[in-house]
Each structure stands twice: as structure tokens, then as C-alpha cells.
Amino acid sequence: MPAPLLLLDGASMWFRSYFGVPSSIKAPDGRPVNAVRGFIDSTAVVITQHKPSRLAVCLDLDWRPQFRVDLIPSYKAHRVAEEEPAGEPDVEVVPDDLSPQVDMIMEILDAFGIPTAGAPGFEADDVLGTLAAQERNDPVVVVSGDRDLLQVVADEPVQVKVLYLGRGLSKATLFGPAQVAEQYGVPLDRAGAAYAELALLRGDPSDGLPGVPGVGEKTAATLLAQHGSLEQIMAAAEDPKSKMAKGIRTKLKSARDYIEAAHTVVRVATDAPVTLSTSTDDLPLHAANPKRTAELATRYGVGSSISRLQKALDAL
């Protein structure tokens, strides 16, 4: 197997580091650096595990894209900061101690020469989905704590797997199509697309997606197993001759407008205008700017984490 392309969900990883690493870890000047240290350490671990030759840290350049809000206004609405200036873009509620650490992480990635990837007007999920869908040479491993990304798993044209961090890095689960089909009971031949349809039907309170009232994950999986796709589920709901239970039929038909709108909201984009911060997504084996990297490591007190990252790269 060729070395994979490793795609990191940046925000997901540093959020998890912020809440998973003690806040008592501070820089010499007293600023918290728990998210910085956790993110670098986690990156070192996944590099050691998967031995990539290419890597990109994918960014949320728009965490709540307008095209999704236009379709479902409740999308992530509960995460919007209060008292925003009129006419300004939505600002996500982020812990006060985290935002400065994201800036530190970006400084370190830039000094090291590790590529970041983003697309104006799109979420990190869309960046990850686009890069995974466009890959034609190497297998892909997407690293994220967001279950929505299970929809990108594939066997063709290249293998795409998701390292799901929902229970933490030490208990991370690697999902391919077979694992998604087994875990969620969706059809194997279209496991990724079917997972997106399952998520659409059941909804996701954490994203402000209501789902179809009265249809939970088990019912959604059963419907997909019986009918094969959401399109065929809706066709059966509209067909008076189908054997679909009257109660389910009524629920689906009542939610027709939501289901139509949610297609675009739930599915990650595969055609976002992604750009890289560097000329290539090749993973650097040494810091591009060693002096700057060492200076930042000292300033933020994360020299041991930088050393662990370098050790992981040395082993490639």
C-alpha cells in the first residue's frame, strides 16, 4: 500500500485537545497552551500510526456557511455568539482561552511548513470531503471527531477511511465502508452516502438539525436497509401500494420540505474551492524554518511536543 494522504480536521482536533488536556499546562508567560500541546502531540501520534507522505490540516474558513443557513435557519444557530454587530458574519462561541491558542497552532504549522487547507465560504468538513473525493493516487485517512465525516468513506477510486476520535485518540476507531455498514446498519454498497441519509433522517441536535420527527437512528437504518436509499424511501412513502407502515409514511411525507432542504446541508461538499497554504501537500520531514520553530517552541513552552513531532517524522 502506498503511504496515505492524511487529512486532519483542525478545529475538531484542537477543540478536543483543549477539553482533554489539563488547562494547568501553560507557556512561560502564563498563557494556557493545553490545546497547542494536545494538538501537536495528537498530530505526532497519527503520523506515527499511519505513516503518511502527504498531509493537510483542514480549516473552517466559514463555520456556518450561508448556503446552509438559507436552507435550514436553525443550522448551528445555538452556537452563535450573542450581541454580534449588525451585518457582521456569525461568530462562533469559543472558550476565551482557546482562540489565542489557535493562533499559536497556526504560527507553529506555518513555521514548520505543514500545509493547511481551506475554502472561503465553506466548513472544514467540506474541505476534507473535497480533498478526499478528488484524490486519485493515494489512500486517504481523515482524522476527526465529527461523525458527519463518516459519509466520505469509500473504496473507489481510492480507499478513504475515517479515524473517528469520538472517544478520544487512545480509543479512536478506523472506519471504512465495511465498518460504517456494520456499525450503523446501512447498505454496504453505498455506505458513505447512506450514512449521510441516515444522519439526515435522524437529525443532529448538536448541529441544529431537527431530523424527521419520530424517526430515530434505528428506524432510519431499517428504512435504508429495506429500501436502499433515501430516494427510494420517499418513493415508497408516496406510493399507496407500498408496504410501508402508515405511521412512517405520514411522518416522512410531513417532513418532505425538511428532507429536500437537508440534502445540501447534511452532505459535505466535494467541489469546494480548496487552496493550500504551501505549494504542495507533501509532509515536511524537518521544519521549514528551524529558527522560527525553535523560537515558538520556547516562547510557548511546547518544546517537548515539537520534539515528539520531529521524532514521528524521523521514523517515516
Short mmCIF file of C-alpha atoms in Angstrom, two decimals, residues 1-280:
data_model
loop_
_atom_site.label_atom_id
_atom_site.label_comp_id
_atom_site.label_asym_id
_atom_site.label_seq_id
_atom_site.Cartn_x
_atom_site.Cartn_y
_atom_site.Cartn_z
CA MET A 1 0.00 0.00 0.00
CA PRO A 2 1.31 3.46 -0.84
CA ALA A 3 1.69 5.94 2.02
CA PRO A 4 -1.62 7.70 2.65
CA LEU A 5 -2.74 11.29 2.41
CA LEU A 6 -3.59 12.29 5.98
CA LEU A 7 -6.32 14.94 6.30
CA LEU A 8 -6.68 16.45 9.78
CA ASP A 9 -9.86 18.18 10.92
CA GLY A 10 -8.06 21.06 12.61
CA ALA A 11 -10.88 22.57 14.69
CA SER A 12 -12.13 19.16 15.82
CA MET A 13 -8.66 18.19 17.00
CA TRP A 14 -7.79 21.37 18.87
CA PHE A 15 -11.24 21.56 20.49
CA ARG A 16 -10.72 18.03 21.79
CA SER A 17 -7.22 18.88 22.94
CA TYR A 18 -8.49 21.97 24.74
CA PHE A 19 -11.03 19.97 26.72
CA GLY A 20 -8.90 16.82 27.06
CA VAL A 21 -5.55 18.26 28.19
CA PRO A 22 -5.32 19.97 31.61
CA SER A 23 -5.64 23.76 31.49
CA SER A 24 -2.82 23.94 34.03
CA ILE A 25 -0.38 23.47 31.15
CA LYS A 26 0.87 26.98 30.44
CA ALA A 27 3.52 28.86 28.48
CA PRO A 28 6.40 30.52 30.35
CA ASP A 29 4.42 33.79 30.29
CA GLY A 30 1.43 32.10 31.97
CA ARG A 31 -0.85 31.72 28.95
CA PRO A 32 -2.65 28.36 28.61
CA VAL A 33 -1.20 26.11 25.90
CA ASN A 34 -3.09 22.88 26.59
CA ALA A 35 -4.75 22.90 23.15
CA VAL A 36 -1.42 23.66 21.44
CA ARG A 37 0.37 20.83 23.16
CA GLY A 38 -2.52 18.41 22.70
CA PHE A 39 -2.86 19.19 19.00
CA ILE A 40 0.84 18.77 18.26
CA ASP A 41 1.04 15.57 20.30
CA SER A 42 -2.05 14.15 18.57
CA THR A 43 -0.60 15.01 15.17
CA ALA A 44 2.62 13.20 16.10
CA VAL A 45 0.61 10.12 17.16
CA VAL A 46 -1.43 9.87 13.93
CA ILE A 47 1.71 10.39 11.83
CA THR A 48 3.37 7.53 13.72
CA GLN A 49 0.31 5.31 13.29
CA HIS A 50 -0.42 5.95 9.60
CA LYS A 51 2.97 6.98 8.17
CA PRO A 52 1.70 9.46 5.58
CA SER A 53 3.76 11.02 2.83
CA ARG A 54 1.25 13.88 2.43
CA LEU A 55 -0.78 15.81 4.99
CA ALA A 56 -3.08 18.82 5.27
CA VAL A 57 -4.66 20.44 8.31
CA CYS A 58 -8.15 21.42 7.12
CA LEU A 59 -9.67 24.67 8.39
CA ASP A 60 -13.11 26.19 8.97
CA LEU A 61 -12.94 29.41 6.93
CA ASP A 62 -16.71 29.67 7.42
CA TRP A 63 -18.02 27.53 10.26
CA ARG A 64 -21.71 28.31 9.42
CA PRO A 65 -21.96 28.79 5.64
CA GLN A 66 -24.81 30.99 4.46
CA PHE A 67 -25.97 28.46 1.85
CA ARG A 68 -26.72 26.00 4.66
CA VAL A 69 -28.38 28.61 6.90
CA ASP A 70 -30.59 29.72 3.99
CA LEU A 71 -31.91 26.17 3.70
CA ILE A 72 -32.22 25.38 7.42
CA PRO A 73 -32.06 28.55 9.58
CA SER A 74 -31.58 26.52 12.78
CA TYR A 75 -28.27 25.15 11.47
CA LYS A 76 -25.73 25.71 14.28
CA ALA A 77 -27.83 28.68 15.46
CA HIS A 78 -27.37 27.74 19.11
CA ARG A 79 -23.59 28.16 18.74
CA VAL A 80 -23.76 31.77 17.53
CA ALA A 81 -22.31 34.32 19.97
CA GLU A 82 -24.82 36.83 21.34
CA GLU A 83 -24.66 40.59 20.74
CA GLU A 84 -22.93 40.44 17.37
CA PRO A 85 -22.52 43.70 15.45
CA ALA A 86 -25.31 44.14 12.89
CA GLY A 87 -24.33 42.94 9.44
CA GLU A 88 -21.27 41.06 10.66
CA PRO A 89 -20.77 37.33 9.99
CA ASP A 90 -21.87 34.93 12.69
CA VAL A 91 -19.25 34.44 15.38
CA GLU A 92 -19.00 31.01 16.98
CA VAL A 93 -18.98 30.72 20.75
CA VAL A 94 -15.42 29.58 21.55
CA PRO A 95 -13.80 29.40 25.00
CA ASP A 96 -11.79 32.57 25.71
CA ASP A 97 -8.60 30.58 26.30
CA LEU A 98 -8.87 28.66 23.03
CA SER A 99 -8.87 31.37 20.36
CA PRO A 100 -5.34 32.62 21.20
CA GLN A 101 -4.12 29.02 21.13
CA VAL A 102 -5.48 28.51 17.62
CA ASP A 103 -3.32 31.45 16.55
CA MET A 104 -0.32 29.78 18.22
CA ILE A 105 -1.03 26.50 16.41
CA MET A 106 -1.25 28.31 13.07
CA GLU A 107 2.08 30.04 13.75
CA ILE A 108 3.76 26.72 14.50
CA LEU A 109 2.27 25.00 11.44
CA ASP A 110 3.48 27.88 9.26
CA ALA A 111 7.00 27.82 10.72
CA PHE A 112 7.20 24.05 10.35
CA GLY A 113 5.88 24.19 6.79
CA ILE A 114 2.95 21.84 7.48
CA PRO A 115 0.22 22.57 4.90
CA THR A 116 -3.16 23.95 5.88
CA ALA A 117 -6.15 23.85 3.54
CA GLY A 118 -9.29 25.96 3.41
CA ALA A 119 -12.07 27.20 1.15
CA PRO A 120 -13.78 30.59 1.53
CA GLY A 121 -17.46 30.15 2.39
CA PHE A 122 -17.06 26.51 3.37
CA GLU A 123 -16.55 24.44 6.53
CA ALA A 124 -13.62 22.17 7.29
CA ASP A 125 -15.94 19.20 6.58
CA ASP A 126 -16.27 20.45 3.01
CA VAL A 127 -12.51 20.86 2.65
CA LEU A 128 -11.96 17.33 3.94
CA GLY A 129 -14.72 15.98 1.68
CA THR A 130 -13.38 17.76 -1.38
CA LEU A 131 -9.76 16.67 -0.92
CA ALA A 132 -10.84 13.08 -0.21
CA ALA A 133 -13.12 12.98 -3.26
CA GLN A 134 -10.51 14.49 -5.57
CA GLU A 135 -7.70 12.11 -4.60
CA ARG A 136 -6.76 9.63 -7.33
CA ASN A 137 -3.34 8.31 -6.28
CA ASP A 138 -3.01 7.52 -2.58
CA PRO A 139 -5.31 6.09 0.06
CA VAL A 140 -6.81 8.74 2.34
CA VAL A 141 -7.20 8.82 6.11
CA VAL A 142 -9.46 11.57 7.50
CA VAL A 143 -8.90 12.32 11.21
CA SER A 144 -11.86 13.87 13.00
CA GLY A 145 -14.17 13.69 16.00
CA ASP A 146 -17.15 14.62 13.81
CA ARG A 147 -19.37 11.66 12.90
CA ASP A 148 -20.72 13.55 9.88
CA LEU A 149 -17.48 12.73 8.10
CA LEU A 150 -18.23 9.01 8.07
CA GLN A 151 -20.08 9.84 4.85
CA VAL A 152 -16.76 10.25 3.00
CA VAL A 153 -15.66 6.59 3.38
CA ALA A 154 -15.03 4.87 0.06
CA ASP A 155 -13.22 2.01 -1.64
CA GLU A 156 -13.05 3.61 -5.09
CA PRO A 157 -11.34 5.35 -6.85
CA VAL A 158 -9.05 5.23 -3.81
CA GLN A 159 -9.61 3.89 -0.33
CA VAL A 160 -10.91 6.57 2.04
CA LYS A 161 -11.12 5.80 5.77
CA VAL A 162 -12.05 7.95 8.75
CA LEU A 163 -10.17 7.78 12.05
CA TYR A 164 -13.01 8.76 14.36
CA LEU A 165 -11.89 10.44 17.57
CA GLY A 166 -15.28 10.49 19.30
CA ARG A 167 -13.97 8.65 22.38
CA GLY A 168 -10.51 10.20 22.26
CA LEU A 169 -7.36 9.39 20.33
CA SER A 170 -6.44 6.39 22.50
CA LYS A 171 -9.82 4.79 21.66
CA ALA A 172 -10.08 6.05 18.08
CA THR A 173 -11.87 3.80 15.59
CA LEU A 174 -10.85 3.46 11.95
CA PHE A 175 -13.92 3.31 9.72
CA GLY A 176 -14.06 2.20 6.11
CA PRO A 177 -17.27 1.35 4.21
CA ALA A 178 -17.49 -2.11 5.82
CA GLN A 179 -17.18 -0.72 9.35
CA VAL A 180 -19.77 2.04 8.69
CA ALA A 181 -22.20 -0.51 7.24
CA GLU A 182 -21.72 -2.85 10.19
CA GLN A 183 -21.90 -0.17 12.89
CA TYR A 184 -24.92 1.70 11.53
CA GLY A 185 -26.77 -0.98 9.57
CA VAL A 186 -26.66 0.88 6.26
CA PRO A 187 -26.19 -0.75 2.83
CA LEU A 188 -22.55 -1.69 2.23
CA ASP A 189 -22.53 -0.85 -1.47
CA ARG A 190 -23.18 2.84 -0.71
CA ALA A 191 -22.15 3.06 2.94
CA GLY A 192 -20.89 6.66 2.86
CA ALA A 193 -23.89 8.12 1.03
CA ALA A 194 -26.27 6.01 3.11
CA TYR A 195 -24.70 7.27 6.34
CA ALA A 196 -25.38 10.86 5.22
CA GLU A 197 -29.00 9.90 4.56
CA LEU A 198 -29.26 8.24 7.97
CA ALA A 199 -27.89 11.41 9.59
CA LEU A 200 -30.40 13.50 7.64
CA LEU A 201 -33.33 11.36 8.81
CA ARG A 202 -32.35 11.09 12.48
CA GLY A 203 -31.19 14.72 12.79
CA ASP A 204 -28.38 16.11 14.90
CA PRO A 205 -29.18 18.46 17.81
CA SER A 206 -25.50 19.46 18.07
CA ASP A 207 -25.79 21.00 14.59
CA GLY A 208 -29.34 22.31 14.97
CA LEU A 209 -30.73 19.74 12.51
CA PRO A 210 -34.20 18.58 13.57
CA GLY A 211 -34.40 15.38 11.57
CA VAL A 212 -37.73 13.74 10.77
CA PRO A 213 -39.89 13.84 13.92
CA GLY A 214 -40.39 10.32 15.24
CA VAL A 215 -37.60 8.79 13.14
CA GLY A 216 -34.53 7.87 15.19
CA GLU A 217 -31.30 6.19 14.17
CA LYS A 218 -32.67 2.63 14.31
CA THR A 219 -35.75 3.45 12.25
CA ALA A 220 -33.63 5.35 9.72
CA ALA A 221 -31.23 2.40 9.40
CA THR A 222 -34.14 -0.04 8.98
CA LEU A 223 -35.68 2.10 6.25
CA LEU A 224 -32.34 2.32 4.40
CA ALA A 225 -31.78 -1.44 4.71
CA GLN A 226 -35.28 -2.11 3.33
CA HIS A 227 -35.32 0.42 0.51
CA GLY A 228 -31.64 1.05 -0.28
CA SER A 229 -31.63 4.84 -0.47
CA LEU A 230 -33.46 7.93 0.74
CA GLU A 231 -34.81 8.49 -2.77
CA GLN A 232 -36.38 5.04 -2.76
CA ILE A 233 -37.67 5.54 0.81
CA MET A 234 -39.50 8.69 -0.28
CA ALA A 235 -40.82 6.95 -3.39
CA ALA A 236 -42.27 4.21 -1.19
CA ALA A 237 -43.79 6.82 1.13
CA GLU A 238 -45.59 8.40 -1.84
CA ASP A 239 -46.68 5.05 -3.32
CA PRO A 240 -50.03 3.95 -1.84
CA LYS A 241 -49.28 0.37 -2.94
CA SER A 242 -46.02 0.09 -0.97
CA LYS A 243 -45.90 -1.93 2.24
CA MET A 244 -44.54 0.98 4.28
CA ALA A 245 -46.28 1.38 7.65
CA LYS A 246 -48.87 4.14 7.68
CA GLY A 247 -47.26 5.94 10.63
CA ILE A 248 -43.82 6.11 9.00
CA ARG A 249 -45.36 7.12 5.68
CA THR A 250 -47.14 10.03 7.35
CA LYS A 251 -44.01 11.19 9.17
CA LEU A 252 -41.90 11.17 6.01
CA LYS A 253 -44.49 12.95 3.88
CA SER A 254 -44.99 15.61 6.56
CA ALA A 255 -41.22 16.23 6.61
CA ARG A 256 -40.86 16.42 2.83
CA ASP A 257 -39.73 20.06 2.80
CA TYR A 258 -37.12 19.46 5.52
CA ILE A 259 -35.79 16.37 3.74
CA GLU A 260 -35.39 18.27 0.47
CA ALA A 261 -33.58 21.17 2.13
CA ALA A 262 -31.40 18.96 4.32
CA HIS A 263 -29.78 17.18 1.36
CA THR A 264 -27.45 20.12 0.76
CA VAL A 265 -26.99 20.91 4.45
CA VAL A 266 -26.03 17.42 5.62
CA ARG A 267 -23.89 16.32 2.70
CA VAL A 268 -20.32 17.58 2.70
CA ALA A 269 -19.28 19.41 -0.43
CA THR A 270 -16.94 17.61 -2.79
CA ASP A 271 -16.27 20.59 -5.06
CA ALA A 272 -15.23 23.36 -2.65
CA PRO A 273 -12.56 25.78 -4.00
CA VAL A 274 -9.80 24.48 -1.73
CA THR A 275 -6.42 26.18 -1.58
CA LEU A 276 -3.28 25.12 0.28
CA SER A 277 -1.01 27.34 2.36
CA THR A 278 2.02 25.73 0.72
CA SER A 279 2.89 24.81 -2.85
CA THR A 280 2.40 21.11 -2.15
#
